[in-house]
mmCIF file of C-alpha atoms and ligand atoms in Angstrom:
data_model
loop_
_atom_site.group_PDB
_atom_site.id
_atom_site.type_symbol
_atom_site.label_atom_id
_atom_site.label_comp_id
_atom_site.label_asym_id
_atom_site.label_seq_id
_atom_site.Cartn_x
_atom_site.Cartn_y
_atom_site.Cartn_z
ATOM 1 C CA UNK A 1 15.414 -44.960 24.754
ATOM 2 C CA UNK A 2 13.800 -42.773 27.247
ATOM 3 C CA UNK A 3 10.075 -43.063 27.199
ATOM 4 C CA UNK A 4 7.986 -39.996 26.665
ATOM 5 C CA UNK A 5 4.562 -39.111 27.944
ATOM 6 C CA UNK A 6 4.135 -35.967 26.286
ATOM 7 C CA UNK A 7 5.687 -34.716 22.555
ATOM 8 C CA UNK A 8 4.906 -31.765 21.201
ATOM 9 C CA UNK A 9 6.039 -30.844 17.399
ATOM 10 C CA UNK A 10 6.152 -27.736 16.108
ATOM 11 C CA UNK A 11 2.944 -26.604 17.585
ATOM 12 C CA UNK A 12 1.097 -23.121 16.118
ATOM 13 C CA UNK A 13 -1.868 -21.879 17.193
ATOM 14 C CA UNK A 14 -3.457 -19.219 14.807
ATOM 15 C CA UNK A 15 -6.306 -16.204 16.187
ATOM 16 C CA UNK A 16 -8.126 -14.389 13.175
ATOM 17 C CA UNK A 17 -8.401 -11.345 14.624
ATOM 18 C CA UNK A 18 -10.142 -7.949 13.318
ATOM 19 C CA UNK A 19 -6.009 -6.627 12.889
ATOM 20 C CA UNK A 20 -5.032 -9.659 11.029
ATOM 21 C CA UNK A 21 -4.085 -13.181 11.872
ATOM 22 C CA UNK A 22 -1.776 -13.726 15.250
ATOM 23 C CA UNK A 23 0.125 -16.657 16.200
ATOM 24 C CA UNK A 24 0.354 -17.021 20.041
ATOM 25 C CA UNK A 25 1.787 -19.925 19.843
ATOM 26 C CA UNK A 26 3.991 -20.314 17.028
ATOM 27 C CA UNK A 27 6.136 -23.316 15.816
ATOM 28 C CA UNK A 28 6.751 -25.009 19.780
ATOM 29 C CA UNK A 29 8.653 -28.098 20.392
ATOM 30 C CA UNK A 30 8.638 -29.423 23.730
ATOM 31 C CA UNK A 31 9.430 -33.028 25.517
ATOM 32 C CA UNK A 32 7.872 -34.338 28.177
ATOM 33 C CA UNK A 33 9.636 -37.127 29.704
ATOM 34 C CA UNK A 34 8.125 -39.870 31.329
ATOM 35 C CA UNK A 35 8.671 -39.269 35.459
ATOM 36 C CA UNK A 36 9.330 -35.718 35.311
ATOM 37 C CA UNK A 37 8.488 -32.446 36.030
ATOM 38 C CA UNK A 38 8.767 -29.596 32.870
ATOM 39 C CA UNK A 39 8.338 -26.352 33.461
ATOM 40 C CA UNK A 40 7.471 -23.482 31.042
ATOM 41 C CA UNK A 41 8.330 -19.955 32.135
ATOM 42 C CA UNK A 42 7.791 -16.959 30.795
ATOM 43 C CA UNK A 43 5.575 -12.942 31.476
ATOM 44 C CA UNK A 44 1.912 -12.390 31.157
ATOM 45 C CA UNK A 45 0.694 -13.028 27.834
ATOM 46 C CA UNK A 46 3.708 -15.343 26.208
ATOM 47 C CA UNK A 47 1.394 -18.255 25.436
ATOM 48 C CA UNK A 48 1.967 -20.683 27.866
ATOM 49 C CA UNK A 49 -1.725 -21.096 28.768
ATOM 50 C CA UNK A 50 -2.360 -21.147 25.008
ATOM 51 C CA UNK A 51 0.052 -23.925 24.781
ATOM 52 C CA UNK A 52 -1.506 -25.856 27.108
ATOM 53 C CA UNK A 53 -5.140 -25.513 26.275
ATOM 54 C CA UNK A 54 -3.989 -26.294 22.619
ATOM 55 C CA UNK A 55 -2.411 -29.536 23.818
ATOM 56 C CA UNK A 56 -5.532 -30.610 25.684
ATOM 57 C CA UNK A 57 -7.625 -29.639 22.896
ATOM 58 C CA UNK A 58 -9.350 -26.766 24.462
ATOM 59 C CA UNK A 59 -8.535 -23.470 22.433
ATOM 60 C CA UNK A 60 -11.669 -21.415 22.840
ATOM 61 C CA UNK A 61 -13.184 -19.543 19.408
ATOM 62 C CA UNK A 62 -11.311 -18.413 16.919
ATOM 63 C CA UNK A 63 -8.236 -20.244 17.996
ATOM 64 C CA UNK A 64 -7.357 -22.955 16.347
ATOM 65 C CA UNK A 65 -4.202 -25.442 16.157
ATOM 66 C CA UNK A 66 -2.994 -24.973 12.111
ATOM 67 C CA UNK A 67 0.110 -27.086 12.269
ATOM 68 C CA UNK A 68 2.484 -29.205 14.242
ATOM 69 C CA UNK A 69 1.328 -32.165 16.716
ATOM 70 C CA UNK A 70 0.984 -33.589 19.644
ATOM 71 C CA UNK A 71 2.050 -37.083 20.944
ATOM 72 C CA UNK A 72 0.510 -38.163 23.982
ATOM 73 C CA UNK A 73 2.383 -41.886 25.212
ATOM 74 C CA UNK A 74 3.157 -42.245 21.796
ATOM 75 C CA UNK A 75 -0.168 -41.412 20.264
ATOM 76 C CA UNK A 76 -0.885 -38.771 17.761
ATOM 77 C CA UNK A 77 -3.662 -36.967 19.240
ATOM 78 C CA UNK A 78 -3.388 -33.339 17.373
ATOM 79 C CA UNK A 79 -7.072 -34.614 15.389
ATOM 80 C CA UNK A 80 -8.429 -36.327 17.481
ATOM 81 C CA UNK A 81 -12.795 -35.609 17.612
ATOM 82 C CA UNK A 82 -13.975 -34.004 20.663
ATOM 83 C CA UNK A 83 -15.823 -37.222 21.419
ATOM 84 C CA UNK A 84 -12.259 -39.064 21.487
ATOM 85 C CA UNK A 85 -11.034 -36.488 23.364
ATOM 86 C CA UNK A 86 -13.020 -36.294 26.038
ATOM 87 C CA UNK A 87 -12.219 -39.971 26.731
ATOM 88 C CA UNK A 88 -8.680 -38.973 27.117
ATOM 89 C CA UNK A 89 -9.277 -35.823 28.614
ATOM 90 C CA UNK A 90 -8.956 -37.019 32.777
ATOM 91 C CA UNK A 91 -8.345 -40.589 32.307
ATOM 92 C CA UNK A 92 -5.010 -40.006 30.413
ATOM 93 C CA UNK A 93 -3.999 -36.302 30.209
ATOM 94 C CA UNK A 94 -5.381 -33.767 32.998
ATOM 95 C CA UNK A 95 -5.078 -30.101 33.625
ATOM 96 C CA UNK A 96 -5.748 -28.122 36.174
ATOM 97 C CA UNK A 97 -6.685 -24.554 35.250
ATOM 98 C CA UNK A 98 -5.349 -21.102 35.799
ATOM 99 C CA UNK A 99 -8.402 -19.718 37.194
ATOM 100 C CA UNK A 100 -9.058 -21.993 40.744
ATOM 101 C CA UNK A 101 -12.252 -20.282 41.525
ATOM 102 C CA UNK A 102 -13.972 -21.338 38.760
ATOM 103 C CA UNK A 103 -12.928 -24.330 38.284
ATOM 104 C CA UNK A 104 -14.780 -25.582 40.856
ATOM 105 C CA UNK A 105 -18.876 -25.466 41.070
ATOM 106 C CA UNK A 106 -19.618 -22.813 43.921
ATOM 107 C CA UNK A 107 -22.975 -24.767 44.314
ATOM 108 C CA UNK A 108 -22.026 -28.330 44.589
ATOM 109 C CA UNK A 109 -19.889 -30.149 47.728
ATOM 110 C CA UNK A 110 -16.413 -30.931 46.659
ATOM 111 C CA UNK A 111 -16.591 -34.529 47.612
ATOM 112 C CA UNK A 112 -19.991 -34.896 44.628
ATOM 113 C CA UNK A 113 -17.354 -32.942 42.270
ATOM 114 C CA UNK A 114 -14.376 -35.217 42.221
ATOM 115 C CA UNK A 115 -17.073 -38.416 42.588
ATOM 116 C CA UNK A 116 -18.435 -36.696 38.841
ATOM 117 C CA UNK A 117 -14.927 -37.582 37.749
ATOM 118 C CA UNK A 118 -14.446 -40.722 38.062
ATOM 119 C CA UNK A 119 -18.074 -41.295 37.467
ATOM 120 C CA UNK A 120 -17.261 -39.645 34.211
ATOM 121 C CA UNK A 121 -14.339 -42.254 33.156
ATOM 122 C CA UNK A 122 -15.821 -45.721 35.011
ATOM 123 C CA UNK A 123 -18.807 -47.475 35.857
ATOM 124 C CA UNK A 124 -18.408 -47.340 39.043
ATOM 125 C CA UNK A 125 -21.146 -47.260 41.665
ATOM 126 C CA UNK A 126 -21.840 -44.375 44.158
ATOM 127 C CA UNK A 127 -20.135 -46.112 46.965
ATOM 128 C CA UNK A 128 -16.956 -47.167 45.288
ATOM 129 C CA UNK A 129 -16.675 -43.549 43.819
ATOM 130 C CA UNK A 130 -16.725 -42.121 47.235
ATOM 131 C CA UNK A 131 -14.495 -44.639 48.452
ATOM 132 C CA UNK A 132 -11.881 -44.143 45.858
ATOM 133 C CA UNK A 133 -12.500 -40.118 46.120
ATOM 134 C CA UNK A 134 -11.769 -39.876 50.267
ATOM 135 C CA UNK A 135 -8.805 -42.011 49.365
ATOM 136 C CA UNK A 136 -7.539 -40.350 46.993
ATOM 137 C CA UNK A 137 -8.181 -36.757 49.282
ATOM 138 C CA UNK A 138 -6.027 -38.082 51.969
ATOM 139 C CA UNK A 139 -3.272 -39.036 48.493
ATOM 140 C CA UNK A 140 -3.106 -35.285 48.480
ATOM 141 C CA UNK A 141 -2.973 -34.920 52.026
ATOM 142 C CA UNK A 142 -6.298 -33.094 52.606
ATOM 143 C CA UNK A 143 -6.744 -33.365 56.519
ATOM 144 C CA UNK A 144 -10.265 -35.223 57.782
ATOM 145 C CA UNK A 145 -11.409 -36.242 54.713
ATOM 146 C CA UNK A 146 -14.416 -37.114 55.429
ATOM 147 C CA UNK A 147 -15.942 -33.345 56.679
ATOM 148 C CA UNK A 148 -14.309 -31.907 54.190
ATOM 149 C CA UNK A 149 -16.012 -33.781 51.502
ATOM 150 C CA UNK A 150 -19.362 -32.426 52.148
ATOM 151 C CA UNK A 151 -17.660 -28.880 51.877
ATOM 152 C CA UNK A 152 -18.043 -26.260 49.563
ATOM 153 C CA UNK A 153 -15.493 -24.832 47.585
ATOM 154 C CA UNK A 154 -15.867 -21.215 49.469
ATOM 155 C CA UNK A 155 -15.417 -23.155 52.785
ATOM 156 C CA UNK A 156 -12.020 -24.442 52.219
ATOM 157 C CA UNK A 157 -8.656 -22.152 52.160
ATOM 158 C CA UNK A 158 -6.995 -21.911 48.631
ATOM 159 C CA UNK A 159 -4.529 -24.557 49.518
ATOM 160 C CA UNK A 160 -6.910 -26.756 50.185
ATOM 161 C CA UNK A 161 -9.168 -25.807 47.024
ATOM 162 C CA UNK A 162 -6.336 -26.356 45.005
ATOM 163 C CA UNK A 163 -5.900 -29.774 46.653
ATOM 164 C CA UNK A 164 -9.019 -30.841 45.952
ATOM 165 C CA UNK A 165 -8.218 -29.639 41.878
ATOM 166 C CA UNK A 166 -5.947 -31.888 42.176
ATOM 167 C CA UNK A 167 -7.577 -34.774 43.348
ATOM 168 C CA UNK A 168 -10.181 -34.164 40.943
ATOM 169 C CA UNK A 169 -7.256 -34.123 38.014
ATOM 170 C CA UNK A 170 -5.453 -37.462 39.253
ATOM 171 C CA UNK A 171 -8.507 -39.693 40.187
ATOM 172 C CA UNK A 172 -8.222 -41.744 37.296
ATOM 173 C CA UNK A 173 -4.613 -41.819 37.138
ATOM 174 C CA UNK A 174 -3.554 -39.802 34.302
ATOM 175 C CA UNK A 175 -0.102 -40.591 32.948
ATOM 176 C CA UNK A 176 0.445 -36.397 32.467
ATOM 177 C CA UNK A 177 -1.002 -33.617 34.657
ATOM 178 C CA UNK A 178 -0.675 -29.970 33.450
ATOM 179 C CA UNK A 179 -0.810 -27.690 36.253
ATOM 180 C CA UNK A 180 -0.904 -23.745 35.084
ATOM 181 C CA UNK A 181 0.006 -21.489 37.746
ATOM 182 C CA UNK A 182 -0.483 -23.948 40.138
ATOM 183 C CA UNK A 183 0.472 -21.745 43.296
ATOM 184 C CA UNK A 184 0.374 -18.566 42.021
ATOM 185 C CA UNK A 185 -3.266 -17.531 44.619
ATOM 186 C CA UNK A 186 -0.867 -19.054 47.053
ATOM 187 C CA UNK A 187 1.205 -17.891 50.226
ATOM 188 C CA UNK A 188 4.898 -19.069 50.252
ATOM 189 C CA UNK A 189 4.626 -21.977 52.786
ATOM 190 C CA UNK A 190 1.237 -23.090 51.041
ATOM 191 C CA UNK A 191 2.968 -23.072 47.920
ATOM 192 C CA UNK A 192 6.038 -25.029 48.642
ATOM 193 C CA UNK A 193 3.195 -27.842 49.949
ATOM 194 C CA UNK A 194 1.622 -27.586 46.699
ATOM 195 C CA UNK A 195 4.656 -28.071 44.790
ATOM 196 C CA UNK A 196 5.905 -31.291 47.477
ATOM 197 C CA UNK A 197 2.343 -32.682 46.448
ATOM 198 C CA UNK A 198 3.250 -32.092 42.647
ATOM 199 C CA UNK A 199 6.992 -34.171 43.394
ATOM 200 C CA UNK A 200 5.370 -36.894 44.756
ATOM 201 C CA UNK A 201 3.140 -37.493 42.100
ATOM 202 C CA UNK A 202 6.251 -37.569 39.494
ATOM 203 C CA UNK A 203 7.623 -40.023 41.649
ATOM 204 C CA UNK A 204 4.189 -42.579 41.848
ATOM 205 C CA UNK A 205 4.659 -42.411 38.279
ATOM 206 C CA UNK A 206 2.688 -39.318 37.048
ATOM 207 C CA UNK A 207 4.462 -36.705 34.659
ATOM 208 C CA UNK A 208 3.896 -33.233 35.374
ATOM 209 C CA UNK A 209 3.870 -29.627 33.019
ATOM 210 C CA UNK A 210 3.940 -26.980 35.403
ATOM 211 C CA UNK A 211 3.284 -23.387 33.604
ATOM 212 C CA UNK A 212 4.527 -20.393 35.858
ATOM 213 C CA UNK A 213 5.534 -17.225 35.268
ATOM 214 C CA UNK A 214 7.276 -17.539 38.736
ATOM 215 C CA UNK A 215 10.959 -18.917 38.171
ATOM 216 C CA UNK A 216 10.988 -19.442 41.632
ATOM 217 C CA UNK A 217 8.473 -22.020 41.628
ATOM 218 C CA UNK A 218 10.097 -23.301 38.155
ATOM 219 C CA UNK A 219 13.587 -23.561 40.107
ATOM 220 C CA UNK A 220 12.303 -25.484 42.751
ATOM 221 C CA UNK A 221 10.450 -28.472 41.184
ATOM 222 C CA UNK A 222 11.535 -28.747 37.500
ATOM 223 C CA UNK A 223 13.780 -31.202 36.002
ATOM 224 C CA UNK A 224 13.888 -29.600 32.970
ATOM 225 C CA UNK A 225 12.694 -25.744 31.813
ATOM 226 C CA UNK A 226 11.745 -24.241 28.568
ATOM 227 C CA UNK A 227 11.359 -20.320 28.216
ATOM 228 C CA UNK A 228 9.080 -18.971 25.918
ATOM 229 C CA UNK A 229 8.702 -15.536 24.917
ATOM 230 C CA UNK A 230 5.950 -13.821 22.260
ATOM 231 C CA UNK A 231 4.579 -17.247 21.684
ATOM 232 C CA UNK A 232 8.259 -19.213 20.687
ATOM 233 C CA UNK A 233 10.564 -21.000 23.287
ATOM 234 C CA UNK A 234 13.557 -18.722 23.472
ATOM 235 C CA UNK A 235 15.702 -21.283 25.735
ATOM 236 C CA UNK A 236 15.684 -24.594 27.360
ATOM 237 C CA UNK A 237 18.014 -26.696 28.952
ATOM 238 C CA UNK A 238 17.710 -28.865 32.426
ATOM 239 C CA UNK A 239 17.012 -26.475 35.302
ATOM 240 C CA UNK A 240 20.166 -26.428 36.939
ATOM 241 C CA UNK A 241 22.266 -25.588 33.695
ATOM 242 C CA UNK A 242 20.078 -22.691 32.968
ATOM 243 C CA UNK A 243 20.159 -21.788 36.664
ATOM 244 C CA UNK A 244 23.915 -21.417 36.304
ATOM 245 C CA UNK A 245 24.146 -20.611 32.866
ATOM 246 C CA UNK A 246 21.218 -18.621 31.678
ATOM 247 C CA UNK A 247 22.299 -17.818 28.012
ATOM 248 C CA UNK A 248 19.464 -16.384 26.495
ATOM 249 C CA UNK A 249 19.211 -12.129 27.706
ATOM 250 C CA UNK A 250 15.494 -12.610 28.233
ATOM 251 C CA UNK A 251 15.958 -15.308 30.479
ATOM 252 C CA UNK A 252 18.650 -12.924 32.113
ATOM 253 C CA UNK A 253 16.536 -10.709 32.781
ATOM 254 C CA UNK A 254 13.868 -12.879 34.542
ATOM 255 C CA UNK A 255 16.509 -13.818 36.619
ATOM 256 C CA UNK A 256 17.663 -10.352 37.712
ATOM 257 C CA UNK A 257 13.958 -9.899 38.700
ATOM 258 C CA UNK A 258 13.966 -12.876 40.536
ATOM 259 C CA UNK A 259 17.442 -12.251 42.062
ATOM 260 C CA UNK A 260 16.424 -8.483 43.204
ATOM 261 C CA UNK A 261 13.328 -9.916 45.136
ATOM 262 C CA UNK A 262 15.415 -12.446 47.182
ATOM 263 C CA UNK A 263 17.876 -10.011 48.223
ATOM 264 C CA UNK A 264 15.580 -8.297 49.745
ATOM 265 C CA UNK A 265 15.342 -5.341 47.237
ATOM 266 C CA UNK A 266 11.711 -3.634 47.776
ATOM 267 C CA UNK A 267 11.554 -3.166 44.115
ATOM 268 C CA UNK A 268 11.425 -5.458 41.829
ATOM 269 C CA UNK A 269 13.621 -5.282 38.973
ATOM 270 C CA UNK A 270 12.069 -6.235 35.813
ATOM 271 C CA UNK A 271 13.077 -6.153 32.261
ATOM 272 C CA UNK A 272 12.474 -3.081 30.858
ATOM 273 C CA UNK A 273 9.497 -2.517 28.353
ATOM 274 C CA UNK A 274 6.485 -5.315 27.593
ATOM 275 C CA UNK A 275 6.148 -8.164 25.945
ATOM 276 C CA UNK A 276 5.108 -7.331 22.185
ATOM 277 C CA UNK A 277 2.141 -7.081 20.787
ATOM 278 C CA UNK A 278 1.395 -10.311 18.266
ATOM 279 C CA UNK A 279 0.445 -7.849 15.552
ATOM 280 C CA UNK A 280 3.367 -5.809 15.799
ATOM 281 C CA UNK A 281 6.250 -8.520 16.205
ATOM 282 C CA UNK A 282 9.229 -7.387 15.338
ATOM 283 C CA UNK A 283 11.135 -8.852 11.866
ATOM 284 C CA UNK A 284 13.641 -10.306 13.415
ATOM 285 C CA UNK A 285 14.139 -11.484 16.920
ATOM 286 C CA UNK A 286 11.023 -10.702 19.266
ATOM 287 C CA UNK A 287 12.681 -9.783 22.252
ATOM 288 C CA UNK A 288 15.067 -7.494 20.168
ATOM 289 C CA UNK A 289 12.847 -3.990 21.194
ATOM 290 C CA UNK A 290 13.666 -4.629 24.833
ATOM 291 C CA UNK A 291 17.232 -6.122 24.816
ATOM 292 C CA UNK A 292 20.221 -4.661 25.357
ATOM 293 C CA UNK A 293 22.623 -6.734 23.522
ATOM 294 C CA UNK A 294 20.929 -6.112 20.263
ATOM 295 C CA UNK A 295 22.466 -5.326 17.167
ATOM 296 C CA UNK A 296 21.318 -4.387 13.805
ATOM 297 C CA UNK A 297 21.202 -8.554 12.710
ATOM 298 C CA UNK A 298 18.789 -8.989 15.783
ATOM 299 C CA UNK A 299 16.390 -6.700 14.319
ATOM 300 C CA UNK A 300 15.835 -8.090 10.692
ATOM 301 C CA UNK A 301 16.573 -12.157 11.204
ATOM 302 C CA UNK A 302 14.848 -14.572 13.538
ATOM 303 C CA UNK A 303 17.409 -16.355 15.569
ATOM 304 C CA UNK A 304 17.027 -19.941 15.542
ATOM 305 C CA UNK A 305 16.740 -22.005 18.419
ATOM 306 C CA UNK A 306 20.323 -23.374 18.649
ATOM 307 C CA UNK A 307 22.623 -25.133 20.660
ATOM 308 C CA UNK A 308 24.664 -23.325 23.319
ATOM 309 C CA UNK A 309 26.396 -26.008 24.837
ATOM 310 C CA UNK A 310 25.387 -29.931 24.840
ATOM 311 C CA UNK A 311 22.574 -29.932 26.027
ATOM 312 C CA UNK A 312 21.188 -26.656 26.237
ATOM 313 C CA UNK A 313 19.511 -24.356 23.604
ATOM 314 C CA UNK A 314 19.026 -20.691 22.725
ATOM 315 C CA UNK A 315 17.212 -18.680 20.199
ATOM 316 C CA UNK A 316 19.981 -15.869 20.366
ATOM 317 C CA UNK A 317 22.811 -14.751 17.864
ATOM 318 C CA UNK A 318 24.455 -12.972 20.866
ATOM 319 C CA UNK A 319 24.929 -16.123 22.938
ATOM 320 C CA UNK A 320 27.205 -19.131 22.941
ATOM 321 C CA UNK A 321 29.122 -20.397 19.824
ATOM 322 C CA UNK A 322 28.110 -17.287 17.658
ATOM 323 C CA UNK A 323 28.973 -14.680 20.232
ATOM 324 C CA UNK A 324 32.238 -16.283 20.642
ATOM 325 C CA UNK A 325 32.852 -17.077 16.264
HETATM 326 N N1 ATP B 1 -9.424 -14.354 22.313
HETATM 327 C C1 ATP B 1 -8.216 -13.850 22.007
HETATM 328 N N2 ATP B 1 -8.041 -13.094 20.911
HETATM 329 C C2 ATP B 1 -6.844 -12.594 20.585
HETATM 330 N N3 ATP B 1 -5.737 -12.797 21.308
HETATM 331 C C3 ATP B 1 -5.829 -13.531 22.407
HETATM 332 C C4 ATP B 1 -7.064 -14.108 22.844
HETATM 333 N N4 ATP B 1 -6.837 -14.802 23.968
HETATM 334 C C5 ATP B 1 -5.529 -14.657 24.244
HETATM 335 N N5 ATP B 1 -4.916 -13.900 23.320
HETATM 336 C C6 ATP B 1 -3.497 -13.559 23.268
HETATM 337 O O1 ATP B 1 -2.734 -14.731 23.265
HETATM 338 C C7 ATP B 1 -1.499 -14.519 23.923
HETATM 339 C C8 ATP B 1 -1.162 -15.677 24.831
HETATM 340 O O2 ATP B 1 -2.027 -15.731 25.932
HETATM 341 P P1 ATP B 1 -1.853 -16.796 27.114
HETATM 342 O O3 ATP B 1 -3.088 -16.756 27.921
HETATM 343 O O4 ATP B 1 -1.418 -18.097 26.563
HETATM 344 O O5 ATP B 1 -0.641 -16.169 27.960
HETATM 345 P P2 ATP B 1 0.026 -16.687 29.291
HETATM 346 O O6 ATP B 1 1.477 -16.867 28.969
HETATM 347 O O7 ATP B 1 -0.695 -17.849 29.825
HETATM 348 O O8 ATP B 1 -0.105 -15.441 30.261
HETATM 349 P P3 ATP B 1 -0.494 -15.340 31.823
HETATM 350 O O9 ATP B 1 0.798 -15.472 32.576
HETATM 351 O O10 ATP B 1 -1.082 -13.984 31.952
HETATM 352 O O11 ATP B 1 -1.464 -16.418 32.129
HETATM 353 C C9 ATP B 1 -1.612 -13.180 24.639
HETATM 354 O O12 ATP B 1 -0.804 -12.252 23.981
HETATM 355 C C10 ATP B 1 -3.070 -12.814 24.522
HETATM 356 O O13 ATP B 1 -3.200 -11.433 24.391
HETATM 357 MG MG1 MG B 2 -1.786 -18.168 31.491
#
C-alpha cells in the first residue's frame, strides 16, 4: 500500500464570531503521499492557510479544530498538547509561512536563526550547528555560504530570504514541509528556482504541501491538486487530469484566468463576483451565486464531492456522470 506522510480526515475548523459561528474550513479530506508534491489551490480567503495552520496546530484565537483529524506518518496528532507538538513541530512536520518578512527576526543574522533550529530539536554544540547549518545553505543552493550567514534578513534578495526559510524548515529533516505561497513575493525566474528547490527535496525523500492561489505554480510542481473553495475542496484529481479535464466550473474558471494571462491578454479574466462571505453561504452549493451553470438544485442542496471519472472528484451536480444521467 502506498505510504502516507500526511492524512487529513474530515477536518473543520470553527471561528465564534460576533455574527455567529463560521467554518473556514469545513469537513476537508486530503492525502499526502509519501514523495510527493500536493498542491491546494484556490482565491483569497478559501481557507487554505487555515488548513494548514490547523494541521500544524497553530490556529490563532478563537479558532479552533472541532472535528476530523490529522495523521501525520501514521500518527494521530489532531490532540496532541502544545508541549508534544512543539517536538514535532520542525523535526517532523515544517511550514514555512505566508508572510516571509516576518518570519524571519529583522535583528538577528540568518546563519544564528537557522543554528536556533536545530539547537531547538538536538543537543548539538555551537560548532556542529553551524556546520550542519552552512551545509545545509549550500542544500538549498544559497551562493557563499559562509558571508551570507552573518547576513541579515533585509540584506538578502527575497529569493534568497526565502531560501534561507527553507533551510531553516528542513534542518532537521522533516518527513513533510508545508510551503504557503511559497513564491508568490517572487519574480518569474526566481520563482521557478524556488519551486526546482521544492522538487528536489520530494525527491531526497521529503513530502511537500504547497498552498497557492497561483495555478501556475500548482501546474508546474504538483503531482496531485485539490481545489478548495469557501472552506470545502470542490475538486481534486492528479494535476495533469485536471489540467486536461477540469470538471468542476470553479476550477474552470481559474483556468480561464490563468489561460487569458498567458496569451498575453492585458486583462485578466477572472470569475465573476467574490468568494462568499462564511456567514452568508449559500444553502446549497457555495459557488452557486457566481456560476453559470447553475440551476435551481444548485441553490438548495450541497453537492457532494463525487467521482467524475476514476480517479478524479468533483463537488458538482452539473459535471460528469450526473450531467450526462
Ligand atoms: N480571526 C478571524 N476571524 C474571522 N474570520 C477569519 C479570521 N481569520 C481568517 N478568517 C477567515 O477565514 C477564511 C480563510 O482564511 P485563510 O487565511 O485560510 O484564506 P487563504 O485561502 O489562505 O487566503 P489567501 O490566499 O489570502 O492567503 C477567510 O474567509 C477569512 O476571512
Ligand atoms: Mg493564505
Amino acid at each position: 500500500m502506498e505510504q502516507k506522510t500526511l492524512e487529513v480526515r474530515n477536518l473543520t475548523v470553527c471561528f465564534r464570531t460576533e455574527k455567529g459561528i463560521i467554518r473556514p474550513v469545513n469537513g476537508v479530506s486530503l492525502d499526502v503521499p509519501a514523495g510527493s508534491i500536493v498542491g491546494i489551490v484556490g482565491e483569497s480567503g478559501c481557507g487554505k492557510s487555515m488548513t494548514a495552520r490547523a494541521v500544524m496546530g497553530l490556529l490563532r484565537y478563537p479558532g479552533k479544530v472541532t472535528e476530523g483529524s490529522v495523521l501525520l506518518n501514521g500518527r494521530d496528532i489532531t490532540n496532541l498538547t502544545e508541549k508534544e507538538r512543539r517536538k514535532l513541530r520542525g523535526a517532523e512536520v515544517s511550514m514555512i509561512f505566508q508572510e516571509p518578512m516576518t518570519s524571519l527576526n529583522p535583528v538577528v543574522r540568518v546563519g544564528k536563526q537557522v543554528e536556533e533550529a536545530i539547537r531547538l530539536h538536538t543537543d548539538c554544540t555551537k560548532e556542529e550547528a553551524k556546520a550542519r547549518t552552512l551545509e545545509m545553505f549550500r542544500e538549498v543552493e544559497i551562493p557563499e555560504a559562509e558571508t551570507r550567514y552573518k547576513c541579515y534578513p533585509h540584506q538578502l534578495s527575497g529569493g534568497l530570504r526565502q531560501r534561507v526559510l527553507i533551510a531553516m524548515a528542513m534542518i532537521c529533516k522533516p518527513s513533510l514541509l508545508i510551503a504557503d505561497e511559497p513564491t508568490t513575493a517572487l519574480d518569474v525566474t526566481v520563482e521557478a528556482q524556488i519551486l526546482k528547490l521544492l522538487e528536489q527535496l520530494r525527491d531526497g525523500g521529503t513530502s511537500v504541501l504547497i498552498i497557492s492561489h497561483d495555478l501556475g505554480v500548482i501546474a508546474k510542481v504538483c503531482d496531485y491538486v485539490y481545489v478548495m473553495y469557501a472552506g470545502r475542496i470542490v475538486e481534486e484529481a492528479e494535476t495533469e487530469v485536471i489540467f486536461r479535464r477540469p470538471a468542476h466550473p470553479y476550477t474552470q474558471g481559474l483556468f480561464r484566468s490563468v489561460a487569458s494571462l498567458r496569451e498575453g491578454g492585458s486583462t485578466l479574466e477572472t470569475i465573476p463576483g467574490v468568494v462568499p462571505n462564511l456567514h452568508r453561504l449559500p444553502a446549497g452549493c457555495s459557488f452557486s451565486l457566481r456560476c453559470g451553470e447553475c440551476d435551481a438544485r444548485c441553490e438548495q442542496e450541497l453537492p457532494e464531492l463525487k467521482e467524475t471519472e476514476p480517479g478524479h472528484k468533483a463537488r458538482c451536480f452539473r459535471t460528469g456522470k450526473e450531467a450526462a444521467e
